PDB file of C-alpha atoms in Angstrom:
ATOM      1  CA  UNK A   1       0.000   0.000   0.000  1.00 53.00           C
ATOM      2  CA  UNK A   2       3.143   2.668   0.675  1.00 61.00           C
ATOM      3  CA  UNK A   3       4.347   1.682  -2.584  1.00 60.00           C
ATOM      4  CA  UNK A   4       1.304   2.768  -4.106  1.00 60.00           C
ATOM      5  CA  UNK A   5       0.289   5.698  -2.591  1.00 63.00           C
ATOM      6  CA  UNK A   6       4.243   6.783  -3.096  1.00 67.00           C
ATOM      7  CA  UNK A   7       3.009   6.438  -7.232  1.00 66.00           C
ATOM      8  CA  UNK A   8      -0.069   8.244  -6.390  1.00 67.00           C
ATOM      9  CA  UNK A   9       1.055  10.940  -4.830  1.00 72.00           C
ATOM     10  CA  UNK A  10       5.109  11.693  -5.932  1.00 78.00           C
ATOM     11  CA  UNK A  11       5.686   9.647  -9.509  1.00 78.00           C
ATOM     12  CA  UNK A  12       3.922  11.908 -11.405  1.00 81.00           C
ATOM     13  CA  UNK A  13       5.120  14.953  -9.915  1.00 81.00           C
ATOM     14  CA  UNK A  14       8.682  13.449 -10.356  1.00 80.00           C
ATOM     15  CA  UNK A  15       8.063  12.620 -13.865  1.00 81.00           C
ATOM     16  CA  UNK A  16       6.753  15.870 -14.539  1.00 82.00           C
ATOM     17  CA  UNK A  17       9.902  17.457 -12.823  1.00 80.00           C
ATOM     18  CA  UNK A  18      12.223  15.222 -14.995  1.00 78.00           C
ATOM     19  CA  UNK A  19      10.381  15.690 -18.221  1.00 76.00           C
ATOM     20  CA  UNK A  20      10.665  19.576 -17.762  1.00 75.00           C
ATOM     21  CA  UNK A  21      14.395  19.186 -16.668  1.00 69.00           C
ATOM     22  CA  UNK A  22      15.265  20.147 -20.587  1.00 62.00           C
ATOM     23  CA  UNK A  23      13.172  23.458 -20.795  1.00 60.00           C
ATOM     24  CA  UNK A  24      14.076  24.725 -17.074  1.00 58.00           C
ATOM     25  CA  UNK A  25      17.705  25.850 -16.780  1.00 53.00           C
ATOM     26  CA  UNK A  26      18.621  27.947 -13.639  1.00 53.00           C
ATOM     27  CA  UNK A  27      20.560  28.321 -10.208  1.00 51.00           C
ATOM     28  CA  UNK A  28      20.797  25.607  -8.241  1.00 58.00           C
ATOM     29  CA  UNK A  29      18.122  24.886  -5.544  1.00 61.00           C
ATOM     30  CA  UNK A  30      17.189  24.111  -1.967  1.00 68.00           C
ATOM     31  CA  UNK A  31      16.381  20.712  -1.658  1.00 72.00           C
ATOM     32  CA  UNK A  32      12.708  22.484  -0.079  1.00 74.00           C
ATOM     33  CA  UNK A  33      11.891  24.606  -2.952  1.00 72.00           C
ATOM     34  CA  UNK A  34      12.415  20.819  -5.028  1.00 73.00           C
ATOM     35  CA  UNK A  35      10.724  18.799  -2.727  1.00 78.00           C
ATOM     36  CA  UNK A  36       7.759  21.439  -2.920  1.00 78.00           C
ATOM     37  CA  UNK A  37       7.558  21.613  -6.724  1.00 76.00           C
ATOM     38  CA  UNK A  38       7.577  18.118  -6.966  1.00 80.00           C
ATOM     39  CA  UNK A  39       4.778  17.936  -4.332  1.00 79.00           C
ATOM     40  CA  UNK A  40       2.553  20.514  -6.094  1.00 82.00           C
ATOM     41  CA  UNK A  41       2.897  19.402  -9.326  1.00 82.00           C
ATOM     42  CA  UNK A  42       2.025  15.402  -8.351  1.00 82.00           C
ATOM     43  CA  UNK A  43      -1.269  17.237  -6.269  1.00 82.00           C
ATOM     44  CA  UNK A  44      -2.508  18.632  -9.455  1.00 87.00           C
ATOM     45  CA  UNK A  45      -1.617  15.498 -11.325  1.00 86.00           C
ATOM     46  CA  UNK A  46      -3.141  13.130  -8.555  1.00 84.00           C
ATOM     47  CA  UNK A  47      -6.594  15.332  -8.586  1.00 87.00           C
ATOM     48  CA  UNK A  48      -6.828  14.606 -12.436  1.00 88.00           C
ATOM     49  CA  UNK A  49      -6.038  10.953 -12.005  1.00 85.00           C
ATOM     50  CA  UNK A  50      -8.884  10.688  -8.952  1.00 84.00           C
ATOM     51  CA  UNK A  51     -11.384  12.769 -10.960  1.00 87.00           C
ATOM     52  CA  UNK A  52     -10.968  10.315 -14.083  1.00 88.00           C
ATOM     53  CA  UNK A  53     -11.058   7.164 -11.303  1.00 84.00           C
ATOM     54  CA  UNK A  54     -14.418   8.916 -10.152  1.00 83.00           C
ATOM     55  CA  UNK A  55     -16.114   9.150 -13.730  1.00 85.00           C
ATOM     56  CA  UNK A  56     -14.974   5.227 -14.402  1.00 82.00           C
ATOM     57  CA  UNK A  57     -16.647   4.305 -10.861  1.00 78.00           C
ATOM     58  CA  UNK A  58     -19.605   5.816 -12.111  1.00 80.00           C
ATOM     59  CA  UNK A  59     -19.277   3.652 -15.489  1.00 78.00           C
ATOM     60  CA  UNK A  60     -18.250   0.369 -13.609  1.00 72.00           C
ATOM     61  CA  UNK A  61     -18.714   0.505 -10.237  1.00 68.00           C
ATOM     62  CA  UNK A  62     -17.131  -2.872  -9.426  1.00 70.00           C
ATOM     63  CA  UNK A  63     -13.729  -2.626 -10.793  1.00 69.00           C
ATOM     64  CA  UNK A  64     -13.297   0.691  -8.524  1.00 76.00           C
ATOM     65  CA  UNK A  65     -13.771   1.706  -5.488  1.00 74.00           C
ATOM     66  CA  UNK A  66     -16.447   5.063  -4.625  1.00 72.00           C
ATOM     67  CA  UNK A  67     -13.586   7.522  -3.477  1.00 70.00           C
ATOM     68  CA  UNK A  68     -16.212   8.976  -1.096  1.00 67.00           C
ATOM     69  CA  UNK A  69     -16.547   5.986   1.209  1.00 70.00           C
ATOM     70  CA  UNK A  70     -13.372   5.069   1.101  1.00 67.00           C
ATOM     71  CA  UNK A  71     -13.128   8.243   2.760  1.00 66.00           C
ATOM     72  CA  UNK A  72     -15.335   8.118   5.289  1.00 71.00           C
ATOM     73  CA  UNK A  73     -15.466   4.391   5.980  1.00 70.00           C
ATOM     74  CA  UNK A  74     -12.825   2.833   6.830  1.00 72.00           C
ATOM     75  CA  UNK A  75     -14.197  -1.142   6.893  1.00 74.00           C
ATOM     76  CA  UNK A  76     -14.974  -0.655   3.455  1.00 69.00           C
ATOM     77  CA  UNK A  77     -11.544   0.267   2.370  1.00 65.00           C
ATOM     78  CA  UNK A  78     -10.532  -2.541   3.977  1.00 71.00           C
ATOM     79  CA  UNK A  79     -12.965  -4.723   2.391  1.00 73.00           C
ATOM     80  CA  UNK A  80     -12.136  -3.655  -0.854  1.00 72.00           C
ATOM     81  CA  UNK A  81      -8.264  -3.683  -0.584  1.00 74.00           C
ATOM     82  CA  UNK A  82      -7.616  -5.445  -3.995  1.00 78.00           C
ATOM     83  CA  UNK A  83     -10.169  -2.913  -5.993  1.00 77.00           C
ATOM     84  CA  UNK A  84      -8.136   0.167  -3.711  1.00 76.00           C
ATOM     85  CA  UNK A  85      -5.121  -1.063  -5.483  1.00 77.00           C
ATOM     86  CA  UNK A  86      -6.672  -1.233  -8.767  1.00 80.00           C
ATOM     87  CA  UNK A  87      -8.278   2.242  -8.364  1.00 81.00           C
ATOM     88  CA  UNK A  88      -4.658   3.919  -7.066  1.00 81.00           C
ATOM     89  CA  UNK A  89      -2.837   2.168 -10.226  1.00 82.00           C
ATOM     90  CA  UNK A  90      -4.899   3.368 -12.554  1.00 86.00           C
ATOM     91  CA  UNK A  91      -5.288   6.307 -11.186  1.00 86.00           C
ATOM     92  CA  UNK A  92      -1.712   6.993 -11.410  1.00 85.00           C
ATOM     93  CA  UNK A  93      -1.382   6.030 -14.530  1.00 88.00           C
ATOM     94  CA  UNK A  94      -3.695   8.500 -15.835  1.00 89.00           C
ATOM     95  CA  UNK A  95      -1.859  11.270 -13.262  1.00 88.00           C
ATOM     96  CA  UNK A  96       1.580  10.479 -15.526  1.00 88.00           C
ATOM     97  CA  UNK A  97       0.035  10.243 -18.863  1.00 91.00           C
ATOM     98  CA  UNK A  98      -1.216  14.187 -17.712  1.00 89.00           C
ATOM     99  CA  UNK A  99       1.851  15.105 -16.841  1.00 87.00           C
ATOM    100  CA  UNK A 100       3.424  13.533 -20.056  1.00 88.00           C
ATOM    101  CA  UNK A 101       1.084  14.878 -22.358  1.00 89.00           C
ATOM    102  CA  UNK A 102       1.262  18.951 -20.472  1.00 86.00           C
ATOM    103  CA  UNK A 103       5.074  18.801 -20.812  1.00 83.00           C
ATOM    104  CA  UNK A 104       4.450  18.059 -24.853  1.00 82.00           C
ATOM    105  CA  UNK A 105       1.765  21.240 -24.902  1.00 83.00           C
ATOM    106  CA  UNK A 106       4.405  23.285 -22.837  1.00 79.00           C
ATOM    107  CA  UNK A 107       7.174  22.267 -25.555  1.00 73.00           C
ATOM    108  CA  UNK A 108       7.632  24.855 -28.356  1.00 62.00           C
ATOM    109  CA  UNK A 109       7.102  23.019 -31.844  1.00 58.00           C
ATOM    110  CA  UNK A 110      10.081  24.424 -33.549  1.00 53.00           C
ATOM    111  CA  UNK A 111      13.413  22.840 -32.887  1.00 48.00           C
ATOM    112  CA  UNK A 112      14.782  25.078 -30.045  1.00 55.00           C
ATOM    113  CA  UNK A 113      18.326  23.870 -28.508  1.00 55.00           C
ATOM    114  CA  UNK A 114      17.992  21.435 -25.455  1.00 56.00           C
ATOM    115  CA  UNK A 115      18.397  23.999 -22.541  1.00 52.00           C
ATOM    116  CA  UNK A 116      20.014  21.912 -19.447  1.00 54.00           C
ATOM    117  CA  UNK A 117      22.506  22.736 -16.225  1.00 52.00           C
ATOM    118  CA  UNK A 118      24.679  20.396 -16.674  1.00 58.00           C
ATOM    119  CA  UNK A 119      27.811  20.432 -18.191  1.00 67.00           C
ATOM    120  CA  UNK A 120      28.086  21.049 -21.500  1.00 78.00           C
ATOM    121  CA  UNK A 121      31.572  19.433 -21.791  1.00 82.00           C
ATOM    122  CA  UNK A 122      29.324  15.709 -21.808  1.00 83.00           C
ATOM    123  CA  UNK A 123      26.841  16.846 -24.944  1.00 81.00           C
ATOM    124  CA  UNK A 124      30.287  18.404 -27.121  1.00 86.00           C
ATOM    125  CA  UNK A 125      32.851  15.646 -26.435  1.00 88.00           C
ATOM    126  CA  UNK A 126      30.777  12.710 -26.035  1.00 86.00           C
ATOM    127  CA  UNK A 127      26.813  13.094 -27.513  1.00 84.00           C
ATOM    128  CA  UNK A 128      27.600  15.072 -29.875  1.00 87.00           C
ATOM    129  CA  UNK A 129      30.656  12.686 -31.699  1.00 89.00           C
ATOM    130  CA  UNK A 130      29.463  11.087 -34.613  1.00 91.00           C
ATOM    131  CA  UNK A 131      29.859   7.485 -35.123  1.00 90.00           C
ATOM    132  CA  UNK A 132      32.982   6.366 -36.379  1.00 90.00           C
ATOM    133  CA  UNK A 133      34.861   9.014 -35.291  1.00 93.00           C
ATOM    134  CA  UNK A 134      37.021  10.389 -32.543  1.00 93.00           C
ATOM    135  CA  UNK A 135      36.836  13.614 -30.478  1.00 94.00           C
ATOM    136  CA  UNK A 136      39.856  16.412 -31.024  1.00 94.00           C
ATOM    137  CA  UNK A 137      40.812  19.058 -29.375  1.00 95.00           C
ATOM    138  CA  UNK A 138      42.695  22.387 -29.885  1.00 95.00           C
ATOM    139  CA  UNK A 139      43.010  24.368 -26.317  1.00 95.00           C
ATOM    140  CA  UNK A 140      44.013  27.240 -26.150  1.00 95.00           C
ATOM    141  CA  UNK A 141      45.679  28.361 -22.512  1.00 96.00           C
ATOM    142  CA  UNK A 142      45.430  31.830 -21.021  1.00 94.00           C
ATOM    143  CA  UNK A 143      49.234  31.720 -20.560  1.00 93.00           C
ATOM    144  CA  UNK A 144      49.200  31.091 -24.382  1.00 92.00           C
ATOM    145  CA  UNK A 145      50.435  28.143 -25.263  1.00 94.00           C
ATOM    146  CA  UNK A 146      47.996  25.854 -27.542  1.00 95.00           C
ATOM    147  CA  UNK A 147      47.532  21.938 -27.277  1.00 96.00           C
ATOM    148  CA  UNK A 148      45.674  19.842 -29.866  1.00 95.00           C
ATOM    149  CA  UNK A 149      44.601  16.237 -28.891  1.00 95.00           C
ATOM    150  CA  UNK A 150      42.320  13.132 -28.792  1.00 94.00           C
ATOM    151  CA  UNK A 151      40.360  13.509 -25.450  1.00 94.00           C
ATOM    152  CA  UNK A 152      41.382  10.520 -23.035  1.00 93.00           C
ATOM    153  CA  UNK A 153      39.159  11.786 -19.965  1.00 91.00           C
ATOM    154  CA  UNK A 154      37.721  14.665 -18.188  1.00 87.00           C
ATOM    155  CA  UNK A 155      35.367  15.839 -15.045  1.00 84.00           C
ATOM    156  CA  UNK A 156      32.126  17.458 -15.907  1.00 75.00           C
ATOM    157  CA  UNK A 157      30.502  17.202 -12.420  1.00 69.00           C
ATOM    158  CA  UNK A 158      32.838  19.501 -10.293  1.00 67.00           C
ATOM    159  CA  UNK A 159      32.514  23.203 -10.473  1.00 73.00           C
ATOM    160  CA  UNK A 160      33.857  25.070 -13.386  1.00 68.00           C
ATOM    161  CA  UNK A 161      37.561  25.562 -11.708  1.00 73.00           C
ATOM    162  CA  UNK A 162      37.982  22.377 -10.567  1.00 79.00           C
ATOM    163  CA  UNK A 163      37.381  20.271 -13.855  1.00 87.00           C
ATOM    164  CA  UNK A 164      40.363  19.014 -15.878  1.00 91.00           C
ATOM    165  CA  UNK A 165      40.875  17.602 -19.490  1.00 93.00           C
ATOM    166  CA  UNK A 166      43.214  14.804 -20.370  1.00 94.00           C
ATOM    167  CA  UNK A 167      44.634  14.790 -24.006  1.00 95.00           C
ATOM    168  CA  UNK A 168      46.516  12.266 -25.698  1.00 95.00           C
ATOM    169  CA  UNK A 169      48.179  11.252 -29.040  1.00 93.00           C
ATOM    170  CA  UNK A 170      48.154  12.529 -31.849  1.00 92.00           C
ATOM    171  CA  UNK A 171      48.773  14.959 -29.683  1.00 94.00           C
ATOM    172  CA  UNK A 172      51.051  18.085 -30.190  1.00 95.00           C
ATOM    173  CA  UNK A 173      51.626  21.345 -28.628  1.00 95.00           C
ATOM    174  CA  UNK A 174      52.183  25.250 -30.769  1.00 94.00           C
ATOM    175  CA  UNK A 175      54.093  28.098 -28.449  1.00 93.00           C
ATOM    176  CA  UNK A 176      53.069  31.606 -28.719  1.00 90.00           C
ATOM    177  CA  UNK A 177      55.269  33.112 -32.253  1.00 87.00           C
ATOM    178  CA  UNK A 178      55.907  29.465 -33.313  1.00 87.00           C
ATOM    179  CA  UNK A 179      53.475  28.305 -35.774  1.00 81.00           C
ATOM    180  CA  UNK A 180      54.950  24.630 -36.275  1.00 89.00           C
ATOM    181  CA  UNK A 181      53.713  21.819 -34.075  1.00 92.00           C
ATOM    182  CA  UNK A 182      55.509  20.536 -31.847  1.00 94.00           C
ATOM    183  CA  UNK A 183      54.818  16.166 -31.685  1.00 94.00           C
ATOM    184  CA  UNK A 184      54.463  15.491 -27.796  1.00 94.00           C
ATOM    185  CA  UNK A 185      54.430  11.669 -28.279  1.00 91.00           C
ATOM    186  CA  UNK A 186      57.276  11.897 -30.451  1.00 91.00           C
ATOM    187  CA  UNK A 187      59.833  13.198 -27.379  1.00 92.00           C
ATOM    188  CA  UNK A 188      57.742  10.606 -24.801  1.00 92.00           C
ATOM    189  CA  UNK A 189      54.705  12.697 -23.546  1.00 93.00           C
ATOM    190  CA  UNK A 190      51.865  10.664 -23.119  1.00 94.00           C
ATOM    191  CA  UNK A 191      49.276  12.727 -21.338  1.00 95.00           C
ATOM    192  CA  UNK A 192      48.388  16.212 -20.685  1.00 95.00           C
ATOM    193  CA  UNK A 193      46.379  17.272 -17.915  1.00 95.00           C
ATOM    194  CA  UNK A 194      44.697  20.493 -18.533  1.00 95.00           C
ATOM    195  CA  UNK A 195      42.933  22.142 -15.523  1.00 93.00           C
ATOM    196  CA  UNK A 196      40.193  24.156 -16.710  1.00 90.00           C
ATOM    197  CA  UNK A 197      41.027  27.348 -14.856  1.00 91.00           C
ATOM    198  CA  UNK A 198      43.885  27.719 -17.455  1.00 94.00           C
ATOM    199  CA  UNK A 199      41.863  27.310 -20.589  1.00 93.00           C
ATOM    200  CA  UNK A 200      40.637  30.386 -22.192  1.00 94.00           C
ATOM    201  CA  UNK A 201      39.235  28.606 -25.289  1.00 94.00           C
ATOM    202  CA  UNK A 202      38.359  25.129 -26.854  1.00 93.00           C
ATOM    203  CA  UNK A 203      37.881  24.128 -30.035  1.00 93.00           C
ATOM    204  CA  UNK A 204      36.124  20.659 -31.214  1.00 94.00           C
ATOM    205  CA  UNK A 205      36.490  18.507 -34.156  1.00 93.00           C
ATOM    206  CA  UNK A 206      35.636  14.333 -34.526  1.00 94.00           C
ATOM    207  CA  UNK A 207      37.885  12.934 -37.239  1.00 92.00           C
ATOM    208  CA  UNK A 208      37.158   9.748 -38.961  1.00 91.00           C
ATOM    209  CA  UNK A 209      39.029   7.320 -36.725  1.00 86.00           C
ATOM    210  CA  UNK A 210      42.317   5.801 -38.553  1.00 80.00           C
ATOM    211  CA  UNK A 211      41.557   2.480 -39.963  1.00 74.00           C
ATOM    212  CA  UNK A 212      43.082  -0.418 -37.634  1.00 70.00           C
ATOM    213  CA  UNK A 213      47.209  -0.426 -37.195  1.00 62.00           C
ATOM    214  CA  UNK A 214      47.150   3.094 -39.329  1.00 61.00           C
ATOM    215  CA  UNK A 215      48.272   6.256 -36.832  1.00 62.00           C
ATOM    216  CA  UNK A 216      45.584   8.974 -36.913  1.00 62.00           C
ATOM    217  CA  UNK A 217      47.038  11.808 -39.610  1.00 63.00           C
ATOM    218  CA  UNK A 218      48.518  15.233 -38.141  1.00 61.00           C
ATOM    219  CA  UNK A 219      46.268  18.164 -37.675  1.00 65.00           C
ATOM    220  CA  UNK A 220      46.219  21.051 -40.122  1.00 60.00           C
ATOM    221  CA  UNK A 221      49.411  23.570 -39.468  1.00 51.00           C
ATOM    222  CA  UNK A 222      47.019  26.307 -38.497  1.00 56.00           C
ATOM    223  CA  UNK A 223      44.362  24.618 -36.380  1.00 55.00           C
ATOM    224  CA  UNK A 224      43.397  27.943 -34.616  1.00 58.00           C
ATOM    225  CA  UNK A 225      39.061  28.101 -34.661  1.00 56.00           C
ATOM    226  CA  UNK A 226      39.783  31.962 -34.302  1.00 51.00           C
ATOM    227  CA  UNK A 227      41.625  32.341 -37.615  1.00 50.00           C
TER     228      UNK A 227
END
């Protein structure tokens, strides 16, 4: 019974919350002012899903139980404990096919970008790669130095300052005034580890990945996305 009224009353409030997650981007929030959206959102929800119950006890008054006595009497509930769970699962299930089909109204129908607060790092380096291919990157430091990479690893869940990006071959590295690249791997660098609070700029491309035994090609001379 806790495990239904928990779908009755919070699963479509939660499912509401999750489907809007992609329209809704903003500061981060107190676990109350959550809690309370999700709570008033799975009220209104619940409140369709017992109105609809109500017409279909009307229509067949067997398979559901009269919300009003269940109310007010509690030997009937009892009695009735199978058709209570019948009546709360279906009535949930009409609560989350609400909430489903307001978060497609609230949707705009033209292709708008998927707003989120997450990192964006995830969508460019990862969703965003095309099959068959490989992610590259050309960073750009504030001291000035450039590095230009396959991506090995990086954080996207820490704050801003504390994430870090690990390239590695073909990787090479261009010094302020020095247009030639400079092969890392070539004099035994491995890895970089970039800290983001020393980036000032990134650039993204997703090569065709060598074929098998072949070593991916240089990048152009003049990678720079600025130029």
């Amino acid at each position: 019974m806790t495990l239904v009224l928990f779908l009755l009353l919070v699963a479509p409030g939660l499912l509401f919350d999750l489907l809007a997650s992609s329209r809704r981007v903003g500061a981060s929030e107190s676990a109350f002012r959550e809690i309370s959206r999700v709570a008033l959102g799975s009220l209104g929800f619940s409140i369709i899903g017992l109105a609809a119950v109500t017409v279909l006890h009307l229509r067949w008054g067997r398979a559901f139980v009269a919300l009003d006595r269940a109310v007010t009497d509690k030997q009937y509930l009892t009695s009735q404990l199978r058709h209570v769970v019948v009546t709360a699962l279906v009535a949930t299930g009409i609560a989350m096919l609400a909430a489903w089909v307001l978060d497609l109204i609230l949707k705009s129908p033209h292709d708008t970008p998927n707003l989120t607060s997450r990192s964006l790092w995830v969508q460019t380096f990862r969703k965003d790669q095309p099959e068959g291919t490989y992610t590259a990157l050309w960073v750009k430091l504030t001291s000035g130095p450039r590095f230009i990479g396959q991506v090995r690893g990086y954080t996207a869940d820490s704050e801003v300052a504390d994430r870090e990006i690990i390239l590695v071959p073909p990787l090479y590295m261009e010094l302020p005034g020095h247009p030639e690249l400079i092969p890392l791997a070539d004099r035994g660098w491995q890895r970089v580890v970039i800290p983001s609070h020393a980036i000032e700029m990134i650039g993204v491309r997703y090569p065709r990945k060598p074929a098998k035994n072949a070593s991916a090609p240089a990048p152009d001379p003049d990678p720079d996305p600025g130029s």
